[in-house]
Amino acid sequence: MKIIQVYQKLLKNYGLQGWWPLNNKYCPDNHKLELSKGEIFEISIGAILTQNTSWNNANTALNNLREKKLLTPKNILNADNELLTNCVKPAGYYNQKINYLKNFTKFFQKLKRAPGRMELLKIKGIGKETADSILLYAYKQPNFIVDAYTKRFFTRLGIIKGKNNYEEIKKLVEEKLPRKYELFQEFHALIVEHAKKHYSRKPYGLTDSLFNPDFQ
DNA sequence: TTCCAGGCAATAC
DNA sequence: GTATTGCATGGA
């Protein structure tokens, strides 16, 4: 099956996902909206908080920060450390994440334009997936995000085999699909939605009735 | 109780 | 360059 067909099948089955959730809401018309600087910051902070953590846990932390008025660059950097820690705690890895948040925020404060991927990757705490999440959802750059779900799902479909690294998988998708951010946003969100149901527990994909002909 | 979540950096080989 | 390990909360 071609990659574009995988996307079409997911879209037909689940519909538009409207990522990234902002202020506890998904935005189906996110594609058209011009994001404010505050919204760009919130998406970026959320991308860091959700590293290897469920969105539910990350979102609790995000709401804590919002409640304490810490969802602005200035206030995060001036925040009392104990307060910041308590806000971030539900997201897990809080000792690391409060520093990751500060590192990104210092970078963000000086930013006058959309960041480059390389610049983001230099920040301690921003790896490939987080950088691509920020670029794709906050800055609407056509970067495909590769995550653990994507690797499992594509492996199961036979799209990738064995030891593909992040950049190879990313390139594969970006070269085979129209380079539009709207498409990459929806595709990634759809993969996560589908994979949550069928690729969370080993053996991965055993219940994947949508893509396994044995179930049809 | 065990397993896993929208990873990353440091370290070891 | 690839493999392993520590980081941590909360839900299923």
XYZ file of N, CA and C (backbone and C1' of nucleotides) in Angstrom:
823
model
N 0.842 -1.205 0.000
C 0.000 0.000 0.000
C 0.873 1.250 0.000
N 0.492 2.204 -0.837
C 1.259 3.447 -0.914
C 0.976 4.311 0.321
N 1.946 5.135 0.643
C 1.820 5.958 1.850
C 0.603 6.878 1.777
N 0.357 7.441 0.614
C -0.783 8.349 0.479
C -2.103 7.606 0.716
N -2.119 6.337 0.342
C -3.333 5.535 0.571
C -3.532 5.252 2.058
N -2.421 5.084 2.765
C -2.491 4.895 4.218
C -3.118 6.134 4.846
N -2.654 7.293 4.415
C -3.198 8.552 4.930
C -4.699 8.666 4.638
N -5.061 8.365 3.395
C -6.469 8.492 2.999
C -7.379 7.551 3.785
N -6.860 6.364 4.036
C -7.641 5.387 4.776
C -7.852 5.833 6.230
N -6.785 6.339 6.831
C -6.884 6.841 8.207
C -7.850 8.021 8.283
N -7.727 8.923 7.333
C -8.570 10.124 7.327
C -10.053 9.754 7.185
N -10.305 8.809 6.285
C -11.684 8.380 6.065
C -12.255 7.749 7.338
N -11.395 6.986 8.023
C -11.855 6.258 9.208
C -12.018 7.139 10.435
N -11.075 8.072 10.632
C -11.085 8.859 11.880
C -11.510 10.319 11.689
N -11.415 10.835 10.469
C -11.739 12.238 10.236
C -10.603 13.169 10.630
N -10.794 14.456 10.372
C -9.757 15.445 10.696
C -9.532 15.509 12.206
N -8.278 15.563 12.614
C -7.927 15.521 14.032
C -7.796 16.905 14.673
N -7.445 17.880 13.873
C -7.366 19.244 14.411
C -6.275 19.465 15.437
N -5.166 18.759 15.285
C -4.027 19.035 16.165
C -3.397 20.361 15.785
N -2.821 21.102 16.690
C -2.449 20.782 18.047
C -3.517 21.262 19.000
N -3.854 20.533 20.080
C -4.831 21.065 21.030
C -4.298 22.327 21.717
N -5.109 23.381 21.695
C -4.731 24.643 22.334
C -5.759 24.982 23.400
N -5.278 25.350 24.576
C -6.182 25.727 25.657
C -7.255 24.654 25.862
N -6.825 23.409 25.873
C -7.688 22.246 26.098
C -8.672 21.944 24.965
N -8.503 22.602 23.845
C -9.415 22.353 22.724
C -8.647 21.974 21.460
N -9.207 21.035 20.715
C -8.663 20.755 19.392
C -9.270 21.754 18.420
N -8.505 22.105 17.396
C -8.952 23.143 16.475
C -8.981 22.609 15.056
N -10.140 22.117 14.626
C -10.243 21.542 13.284
C -9.854 22.521 12.180
N -10.016 23.809 12.446
C -9.640 24.796 11.422
C -8.271 25.417 11.697
N -7.499 24.708 12.489
C -6.162 25.151 12.867
C -5.316 25.515 11.646
N -5.527 24.770 10.565
C -4.718 24.963 9.359
C -4.777 26.385 8.847
N -5.990 26.948 8.926
C -6.184 28.275 8.346
C -5.821 29.386 9.329
N -5.888 29.068 10.626
C -5.687 30.099 11.637
C -4.248 30.592 11.701
N -4.131 31.882 11.837
C -2.824 32.459 12.134
C -2.624 32.326 13.631
N -1.589 31.648 14.059
C -1.376 31.444 15.485
C -0.705 32.655 16.103
N -1.172 33.034 17.297
C -0.539 34.144 18.003
C 0.781 33.669 18.588
N 1.598 34.616 19.017
C 2.877 34.268 19.615
C 2.674 33.434 20.879
N 1.601 33.783 21.628
C 1.281 33.023 22.838
C 0.896 31.584 22.520
N 0.172 31.407 21.435
C -0.240 30.057 21.039
C 0.951 29.247 20.537
N 1.828 29.903 19.810
C 3.057 29.243 19.345
C 3.874 28.787 20.550
N 3.934 29.629 21.558
C 4.682 29.281 22.779
C 4.009 28.114 23.496
N 2.693 28.162 23.605
C 1.974 27.081 24.293
C 2.173 25.730 23.600
N 2.121 25.721 22.283
C 2.331 24.480 21.539
C 3.741 23.946 21.803
N 4.707 24.824 21.789
C 6.101 24.409 21.994
C 6.309 23.842 23.399
N 5.749 24.502 24.391
C 5.853 24.027 25.776
C 5.167 22.669 25.912
N 4.012 22.528 25.274
C 3.290 21.257 25.298
C 4.099 20.140 24.649
N 4.796 20.466 23.586
C 5.612 19.461 22.889
C 6.725 18.943 23.796
N 7.281 19.810 24.617
C 8.336 19.387 25.560
C 7.721 18.580 26.699
N 6.599 19.058 27.218
C 5.982 18.359 28.360
C 5.528 16.946 28.011
N 5.153 16.720 26.770
C 4.598 15.415 26.406
C 5.660 14.392 26.003
N 6.922 14.754 26.132
C 7.985 13.796 25.800
C 7.853 12.512 26.625
N 7.676 11.415 25.943
C 7.558 10.089 26.566
C 6.548 10.073 27.712
N 5.481 10.808 27.534
C 4.453 10.958 28.568
C 3.100 11.096 27.875
N 2.063 10.589 28.481
C 0.744 10.698 27.860
C 0.332 12.168 27.779
N -0.481 12.484 26.776
C -0.929 13.863 26.628
C -1.744 14.294 27.847
N -2.461 13.360 28.417
C -3.257 13.674 29.604
C -2.369 14.216 30.730
N -1.240 13.546 30.966
C -0.319 14.011 32.007
C 0.321 15.336 31.630
N 0.731 15.445 30.377
C 1.351 16.686 29.914
C 0.365 17.844 30.005
N -0.885 17.570 29.657
C -1.902 18.618 29.654
C -2.235 19.090 31.066
N -2.170 18.181 32.023
C -2.365 18.585 33.418
C -1.293 19.596 33.818
N -0.073 19.298 33.436
C 1.031 20.219 33.731
C 0.830 21.552 33.020
N 0.398 21.477 31.779
C 0.158 22.692 30.998
C -0.924 23.556 31.658
N -1.982 22.902 32.122
C -3.057 23.637 32.799
C -2.579 24.232 34.120
N -1.705 23.493 34.824
C -1.124 24.044 36.059
C -0.358 25.326 35.766
N 0.431 25.292 34.695
C 1.207 26.473 34.320
C 0.291 27.634 33.952
N -0.773 27.310 33.228
C -1.727 28.352 32.818
C -2.379 28.988 34.039
N -2.773 28.131 34.964
C -3.444 28.582 36.180
C -2.568 29.510 37.007
N -1.275 29.193 37.042
C -0.319 30.002 37.805
C 0.265 31.140 36.975
N -0.328 31.375 35.810
C 0.110 32.460 34.917
C 1.560 32.294 34.468
N 1.980 31.044 34.351
C 3.377 30.792 33.970
C 3.525 30.402 32.504
N 2.474 30.641 31.710
C 2.535 30.243 30.317
C 3.009 31.382 29.409
N 3.891 32.200 29.970
C 4.544 33.233 29.166
C 6.043 33.133 29.405
N 6.853 33.495 28.409
C 8.316 33.373 28.545
C 8.854 34.064 29.796
N 8.433 35.305 29.989
C 8.942 36.083 31.114
C 8.615 35.412 32.451
N 7.384 34.977 32.592
C 6.958 34.393 33.869
C 7.569 33.023 34.131
N 7.801 32.257 33.094
C 8.471 30.958 33.297
C 9.890 31.180 33.791
N 10.573 32.136 33.168
C 11.981 32.360 33.534
C 12.123 33.001 34.914
N 11.103 33.731 35.335
C 11.180 34.370 36.656
C 10.472 33.583 37.751
N 9.911 32.437 37.373
C 9.098 31.692 38.327
C 9.920 31.122 39.474
N 9.278 31.042 40.608
C 9.862 30.349 41.746
C 10.045 28.880 41.368
N 11.227 28.351 41.680
C 11.565 27.008 41.214
C 10.636 25.926 41.756
N 10.233 26.094 43.013
C 9.364 25.090 43.630
C 7.977 25.111 42.990
N 7.497 26.322 42.687
C 6.196 26.456 42.033
C 6.232 25.825 40.648
N 7.287 26.122 39.913
C 7.444 25.575 38.568
C 7.506 24.046 38.614
N 8.271 23.540 39.560
C 8.389 22.086 39.730
C 7.033 21.454 40.003
N 6.273 22.058 40.896
C 4.959 21.504 41.240
C 3.997 21.516 40.059
N 4.113 22.552 39.219
C 3.259 22.618 38.027
C 3.610 21.502 37.046
N 4.888 21.275 36.861
C 5.365 20.348 35.827
C 5.297 18.892 36.276
N 5.258 18.672 37.563
C 5.323 17.332 38.140
C 4.441 16.276 37.462
N 3.167 16.562 37.205
C 2.316 15.522 36.606
C 2.821 15.004 35.258
N 3.654 15.779 34.582
C 4.162 15.353 33.271
C 5.327 14.379 33.398
N 5.794 14.162 34.617
C 6.920 13.251 34.808
C 8.249 13.878 34.417
N 9.354 13.244 34.816
C 10.711 13.742 34.491
C 10.824 15.234 34.791
N 10.233 15.668 35.874
C 10.085 17.113 36.073
C 11.407 17.846 36.292
N 12.376 17.152 36.889
C 13.671 17.817 37.071
C 14.326 18.171 35.739
N 14.195 17.266 34.782
C 14.735 17.534 33.451
C 13.862 18.538 32.714
N 12.556 18.326 32.788
C 11.667 19.136 31.956
C 11.636 20.610 32.341
N 11.781 20.924 33.637
C 11.781 22.358 33.973
C 12.999 23.051 33.347
N 14.097 22.323 33.246
C 15.267 22.909 32.584
C 15.093 22.970 31.075
N 14.486 21.927 30.518
C 14.208 21.937 29.076
C 13.316 23.133 28.730
N 12.295 23.361 29.568
C 11.365 24.475 29.322
C 12.105 25.807 29.369
N 12.982 25.952 30.353
C 13.734 27.205 30.476
C 14.684 27.386 29.297
N 15.346 26.307 28.904
C 16.267 26.396 27.771
C 15.552 26.854 26.511
N 14.389 26.224 26.254
C 13.640 26.622 25.056
C 13.153 28.058 25.181
N 12.676 28.426 26.368
C 12.105 29.764 26.565
C 13.139 30.865 26.323
N 14.366 30.637 26.788
C 15.437 31.622 26.541
C 15.675 31.796 25.047
N 15.651 30.693 24.333
C 15.804 30.724 22.876
C 14.634 31.468 22.239
N 13.442 31.148 22.707
C 12.214 31.719 22.147
C 12.161 33.232 22.322
N 12.642 33.691 23.460
C 12.614 35.130 23.750
C 13.419 35.944 22.746
N 14.513 35.363 22.282
C 15.383 36.087 21.348
C 14.974 35.915 19.895
N 14.005 35.014 19.685
C 13.626 34.635 18.325
C 12.860 35.751 17.626
N 13.261 36.063 16.395
C 12.576 37.119 15.642
C 11.860 36.558 14.420
N 12.015 35.256 14.171
C 11.455 34.630 12.966
C 11.199 33.167 13.272
N 10.733 32.427 12.304
C 10.565 30.990 12.516
C 11.943 30.345 12.703
N 12.065 29.464 13.684
C 13.366 28.840 13.951
C 13.705 27.788 12.901
N 14.990 27.531 12.745
C 15.427 26.439 11.882
C 15.518 25.162 12.687
N 15.469 24.037 11.998
C 15.528 22.744 12.678
C 16.845 22.586 13.445
N 17.929 22.984 12.813
C 19.248 22.854 13.438
C 19.351 23.691 14.715
N 18.779 24.890 14.669
C 18.806 25.743 15.869
C 18.071 25.081 17.021
N 16.902 24.520 16.697
C 16.110 23.866 17.742
C 16.863 22.673 18.326
N 17.512 21.915 17.457
C 18.209 20.703 17.913
C 19.411 21.019 18.803
N 19.909 22.250 18.727
C 21.034 22.635 19.593
C 20.586 22.865 21.035
N 19.289 23.095 21.230
C 18.781 23.366 22.575
C 18.746 22.069 23.367
N 19.305 22.089 24.570
C 19.304 20.891 25.405
C 17.891 20.597 25.887
N 17.359 19.483 25.420
C 15.992 19.122 25.754
C 15.092 19.043 24.538
N 15.610 19.556 23.409
C 14.847 19.481 22.156
C 15.534 18.470 21.238
N 14.907 17.333 21.084
C 15.421 16.314 20.166
C 14.665 16.389 18.844
N 14.850 15.378 18.028
C 14.277 15.413 16.687
C 12.754 15.488 16.691
N 12.124 14.665 17.490
C 10.665 14.653 17.467
C 10.086 15.961 17.993
N 10.643 16.454 19.073
C 10.146 17.709 19.641
C 10.390 18.872 18.682
N 11.556 18.889 18.059
C 11.862 19.944 17.083
C 10.858 19.903 15.936
N 10.603 18.725 15.419
C 9.667 18.612 14.298
C 8.243 18.927 14.719
N 7.881 18.603 15.963
C 6.550 18.951 16.457
C 6.375 20.462 16.510
N 7.397 21.134 17.014
C 7.346 22.597 17.096
C 7.287 23.201 15.692
N 8.114 22.701 14.800
C 8.135 23.236 13.435
C 6.807 22.997 12.722
N 6.261 21.814 12.874
C 5.039 21.452 12.145
C 3.786 22.113 12.710
N 3.642 22.065 14.041
C 2.383 22.537 14.622
C 2.426 23.997 15.083
N 3.553 24.454 15.539
C 3.629 25.849 15.995
C 3.973 26.782 14.831
N 4.864 26.330 13.946
C 5.331 27.206 12.869
C 4.851 26.791 11.485
N 4.015 25.734 11.437
C 3.402 25.319 10.168
C 4.412 25.046 9.065
N 5.547 24.467 9.454
C 6.540 24.059 8.455
C 6.223 22.618 8.041
N 6.370 22.291 6.757
C 6.047 20.927 6.301
C 7.110 19.905 6.677
N 7.228 19.645 7.965
C 8.151 18.630 8.487
C 7.342 17.450 8.989
N 7.653 16.270 8.530
C 6.954 15.102 9.053
C 7.593 14.668 10.374
N 6.758 14.316 11.339
C 7.232 13.880 12.647
C 7.278 12.356 12.698
N 8.400 11.819 13.112
C 8.517 10.368 13.293
C 8.529 10.084 14.793
N 7.597 9.273 15.253
C 7.615 8.894 16.666
C 7.585 7.380 16.781
N 7.558 6.896 18.003
C 7.597 5.452 18.240
C 6.414 4.768 17.564
N 5.239 5.416 17.625
C 4.052 4.854 16.980
C 4.256 4.708 15.472
N 4.791 5.765 14.879
C 5.008 5.760 13.426
C 5.920 4.608 13.019
N 6.985 4.400 13.788
C 7.917 3.318 13.475
C 7.224 1.962 13.565
N 6.458 1.752 14.611
C 5.765 0.474 14.775
C 4.739 0.254 13.673
N 3.975 1.286 13.401
C 2.908 1.206 12.407
C 3.487 0.943 11.019
N 4.499 1.717 10.635
C 5.101 1.555 9.308
C 5.817 0.217 9.178
N 6.393 -0.247 10.279
C 7.044 -1.560 10.255
C 6.010 -2.646 10.003
N 4.903 -2.533 10.685
C 3.830 -3.502 10.552
C 3.255 -3.515 9.133
N 3.180 -2.329 8.508
C 2.652 -2.229 7.150
C 3.675 -2.648 6.094
N 4.930 -2.823 6.547
C 5.974 -3.190 5.597
C 6.547 -2.003 4.841
N 6.174 -0.794 5.274
C 6.695 0.417 4.626
C 8.166 0.606 4.979
N 8.521 0.252 6.199
C 9.936 0.261 6.596
C 10.292 -1.116 7.132
N 11.566 -1.423 7.026
C 12.022 -2.720 7.511
C 13.259 -2.554 8.388
N 13.252 -3.193 9.544
C 14.435 -3.265 10.384
C 14.947 -1.950 10.913
N 16.134 -1.560 10.472
C 16.864 -0.507 11.180
C 16.846 0.854 10.488
N 15.677 1.303 10.060
C 15.604 2.665 9.537
C 15.779 3.653 10.680
N 16.584 4.669 10.449
C 16.692 5.687 11.489
C 15.680 6.804 11.252
N 15.652 7.720 12.195
C 14.657 8.797 12.165
C 14.658 9.559 10.838
N 15.826 10.010 10.449
C 15.913 10.859 9.260
C 15.485 10.127 7.994
N 15.786 8.838 7.932
C 15.411 8.058 6.745
C 13.895 7.947 6.611
N 13.236 7.673 7.735
C 11.778 7.530 7.709
C 11.129 8.871 7.378
N 11.638 9.919 8.001
C 11.129 11.278 7.763
C 11.224 11.627 6.276
N 12.397 11.354 5.699
C 12.644 11.671 4.296
C 11.722 10.870 3.374
N 11.565 9.612 3.735
C 10.706 8.720 2.949
C 9.309 9.303 2.791
N 8.729 9.732 3.900
C 7.371 10.277 3.875
C 7.337 11.625 3.156
N 8.288 12.472 3.472
C 8.277 13.817 2.892
C 8.462 13.784 1.382
N 9.183 12.774 0.889
C 9.418 12.689 -0.558
C 8.245 12.063 -1.298
N 7.439 11.290 -0.583
C 6.343 10.589 -1.267
C 5.000 11.279 -1.145
N 4.933 12.308 -0.320
C 3.673 13.032 -0.159
C 3.853 14.483 -0.596
N 2.756 15.120 -1.013
C 2.826 16.558 -1.304
C 3.347 17.292 -0.067
N 4.289 18.193 -0.266
C 4.935 18.846 0.863
C 4.065 19.979 1.411
N 2.958 19.567 2.071
C 2.057 20.561 2.640
C 1.944 20.334 4.142
N 2.051 21.415 4.891
C 2.026 21.248 6.348
C 0.686 20.691 6.832
N -0.410 21.093 6.166
C -1.732 20.600 6.578
C -1.786 19.071 6.534
N -1.201 18.532 5.473
C -1.179 17.085 5.284
C -0.335 16.393 6.350
N 0.846 16.942 6.596
C 1.730 16.332 7.595
C 1.139 16.436 8.999
N 0.465 17.536 9.285
C -0.179 17.687 10.599
C -1.223 16.611 10.813
N -2.100 16.459 9.836
C -3.174 15.474 9.976
C -2.639 14.047 9.979
N -1.672 13.783 9.123
C -1.143 12.417 9.004
C -0.540 11.972 10.332
N 0.276 12.815 10.925
C 0.896 12.454 12.204
C -0.160 12.223 13.283
N -1.127 13.143 13.352
C -2.184 13.012 14.368
C -3.008 11.747 14.150
N -3.282 11.443 12.901
C -4.057 10.235 12.580
C -3.283 8.973 12.947
N -1.991 8.969 12.686
C -1.169 7.810 13.040
C -1.208 7.590 14.547
N -1.091 8.678 15.320
C -1.138 8.552 16.778
C -2.498 8.022 17.225
N -3.557 8.571 16.650
C -4.912 8.133 17.005
C -5.098 6.643 16.735
N -4.673 6.228 15.561
C -4.818 4.820 15.176
C -3.901 3.928 16.020
N -2.683 4.375 16.221
C -1.698 3.550 16.930
C -2.030 3.406 18.412
N -2.672 4.420 18.983
C -3.082 4.315 20.387
C -3.984 3.100 20.572
N -4.813 2.865 19.579
C -5.759 1.746 19.664
C -5.092 0.402 19.414
N -4.128 0.362 18.501
C -3.641 -0.946 18.041
C -2.139 -1.187 18.194
N -1.371 -0.166 18.568
C 0.080 -0.340 18.617
C 0.692 0.068 19.954
N -0.097 0.001 21.023
C 0.432 0.368 22.332
C 1.044 -0.826 23.055
N 0.456 -1.986 22.846
C 0.940 -3.160 23.587
C 1.444 -4.229 22.633
N 2.459 -4.914 23.084
C 3.008 -6.001 22.278
C 2.088 -7.214 22.325
N 2.021 -7.984 21.234
C 2.679 -7.696 19.951
C 1.918 -6.628 19.181
N 2.652 -5.660 18.663
C 2.046 -4.487 18.052
C 1.224 -4.835 16.812
N 0.064 -4.216 16.723
C -0.740 -4.304 15.515
C -1.587 -5.542 15.380
N -1.600 -6.355 16.395
C -2.336 -7.625 16.310
C -3.834 -7.407 16.141
N -4.325 -6.296 16.646
C -5.765 -6.019 16.559
C -6.095 -4.997 15.471
N -5.123 -4.727 14.612
C -5.316 -3.660 13.620
C -6.274 -4.096 12.515
N -7.557 -3.976 12.790
C -8.572 -4.424 11.835
C -8.649 -3.526 10.607
N -8.155 -2.309 10.733
C -8.249 -1.370 9.613
C -7.261 -1.718 8.502
N -6.064 -2.179 8.890
C -5.026 -2.428 7.888
C -4.661 -3.898 7.746
N -5.247 -4.734 8.585
C -4.961 -6.165 8.457
C -6.103 -6.860 7.719
N -5.830 -7.329 6.515
C -6.887 -7.945 5.708
C -7.546 -9.139 6.393
N -6.848 -9.761 7.333
C -7.420 -10.920 8.026
C -8.697 -10.558 8.776
N -8.834 -9.267 9.103
C -9.989 -8.851 9.888
C -11.154 -8.395 9.024
N -10.889 -8.335 7.708
C -11.930 -7.741 6.870
C -12.870 -8.779 6.269
P 2.830 -3.047 44.341
O 2.016 -4.242 43.777
C 2.127 -5.612 43.746
C 2.206 -6.079 42.322
C 3.315 -5.383 41.523
O 4.091 -6.314 40.798
C 1.209 -5.080 40.434
P 5.467 -5.822 40.052
O 5.025 -5.764 38.515
C 4.315 -6.867 37.958
C 3.823 -6.466 36.579
C 4.910 -5.769 35.732
O 4.868 -6.311 34.423
C 2.981 -4.375 35.893
P 6.034 -5.923 33.344
O 5.241 -4.909 32.397
C 4.016 -5.330 31.820
C 3.395 -4.172 31.076
C 4.396 -3.366 30.246
O 3.878 -3.191 28.938
C 3.150 -1.917 31.666
P 4.906 -2.722 27.752
O 4.427 -1.225 27.499
C 3.069 -0.999 27.186
C 2.743 0.460 27.428
C 3.729 1.428 26.762
O 3.048 2.122 25.726
C 3.125 2.099 28.986
P 3.850 3.103 24.718
O 3.220 4.523 25.062
C 1.821 4.639 25.182
C 1.478 5.958 25.838
C 2.093 7.193 25.189
O 1.190 8.264 25.319
C 2.844 7.041 27.407
P 0.340 8.766 24.036
O 1.379 9.388 22.987
C 2.731 9.387 23.207
C 3.522 10.050 22.116
C 4.442 11.131 22.688
O 5.678 11.095 22.000
C 2.786 12.121 21.286
P 6.690 10.021 22.666
O 7.891 11.004 23.025
C 9.028 11.093 22.134
C 9.996 12.031 22.768
C 11.300 12.206 22.007
O 11.638 13.575 22.087
C 11.752 11.304 24.146
P 12.988 14.058 21.324
O 14.045 14.115 22.505
C 13.803 14.979 23.611
C 14.943 14.867 24.589
C 16.311 14.895 23.904
O 17.016 16.056 24.308
C 16.141 13.121 25.507
P 18.489 16.366 23.773
O 19.419 15.790 24.938
C 19.173 16.182 26.270
C 20.151 15.485 27.196
C 21.611 15.579 26.779
O 22.370 15.833 27.938
C 20.976 13.300 26.994
P 23.956 16.018 27.926
O 24.481 14.653 28.566
C 23.965 14.234 29.815
C 24.505 12.851 30.158
C 26.009 12.678 29.911
O 26.575 12.045 31.047
C 24.788 10.982 28.788
P 28.126 11.867 31.231
O 28.374 10.331 30.877
C 27.568 9.334 31.493
C 27.671 8.041 30.714
C 29.113 7.656 30.337
O 29.506 6.551 31.127
C 27.530 7.204 28.605
P 30.913 5.837 30.931
O 30.480 4.633 29.980
C 29.313 3.877 30.263
C 29.234 2.718 29.280
C 30.600 2.136 28.928
O 30.525 0.720 28.800
C 29.543 2.920 26.964
P 31.953 -0.095 28.885
O 32.247 -0.504 27.385
C 31.601 -1.573 26.780
C 31.415 -1.377 25.289
C 32.673 -1.507 24.456
O 32.891 -2.884 24.137
C 31.147 0.119 23.558
P 28.992 9.179 12.021
O 28.214 7.916 12.582
C 27.800 6.926 11.685
C 27.525 5.700 12.466
C 26.127 5.667 13.067
O 25.568 4.380 12.860
C 27.723 5.298 14.775
P 24.146 3.974 12.764
O 24.027 3.008 14.036
C 24.719 1.771 14.042
C 24.672 1.172 15.432
C 23.269 1.089 16.054
O 23.096 -0.222 16.562
C 24.748 2.123 17.549
P 21.770 -0.682 17.325
O 22.267 -0.652 18.843
C 23.396 -1.427 19.232
C 23.453 -1.561 20.745
C 22.096 -1.738 21.421
O 22.245 -2.641 22.511
C 23.109 0.287 22.167
P 21.075 -2.993 23.485
O 21.372 -2.033 24.719
C 22.678 -2.068 25.336
C 22.736 -1.127 26.535
C 21.542 -1.187 27.493
O 22.048 -1.314 28.805
C 21.972 1.053 26.854
P 21.046 -1.580 30.027
O 20.954 -0.131 30.681
C 22.156 0.482 31.173
C 21.832 1.879 31.688
C 20.576 1.935 32.572
O 20.890 2.593 33.784
C 20.453 3.572 30.878
P 19.887 2.475 35.032
O 19.485 3.992 35.285
C 20.517 4.948 35.532
C 19.924 6.354 35.497
C 18.648 6.515 36.343
O 18.720 7.766 37.032
C 18.199 7.090 34.085
P 17.640 8.137 38.091
O 16.643 9.107 37.302
C 17.157 10.328 36.750
C 16.129 10.888 35.800
C 14.725 11.039 36.412
O 14.277 12.355 36.155
C 14.629 10.060 34.296
P 13.466 13.148 37.195
O 12.100 12.347 37.117
C 11.590 11.656 38.220
C 10.074 11.681 38.087
C 9.356 10.811 39.116
O 8.081 11.404 39.331
C 8.917 9.985 36.969
P 7.259 11.071 40.648
O 5.781 11.465 40.180
C 5.568 12.675 39.472
C 4.460 12.466 38.442
C 3.208 11.811 39.038
O 2.097 12.654 38.780
C 3.907 10.677 37.059
P 0.727 12.380 39.539
O -0.107 11.483 38.507
C -0.458 12.034 37.255
C -1.135 10.977 36.403
C -2.260 10.217 37.110
O -3.255 9.935 36.142
C -0.676 8.710 36.318
P -4.741 9.709 36.551
O -5.302 8.834 35.339
C -4.852 9.085 34.005
C -4.849 7.793 33.211
C -6.010 6.850 33.528
O -6.507 6.320 32.319
C -3.951 5.715 33.819
P -7.801 5.406 32.334
O -7.208 3.997 31.878
C -6.476 3.895 30.646
C -6.034 2.448 30.469
C -7.133 1.422 30.750
O -7.022 0.361 29.811
C -5.286 1.031 32.187
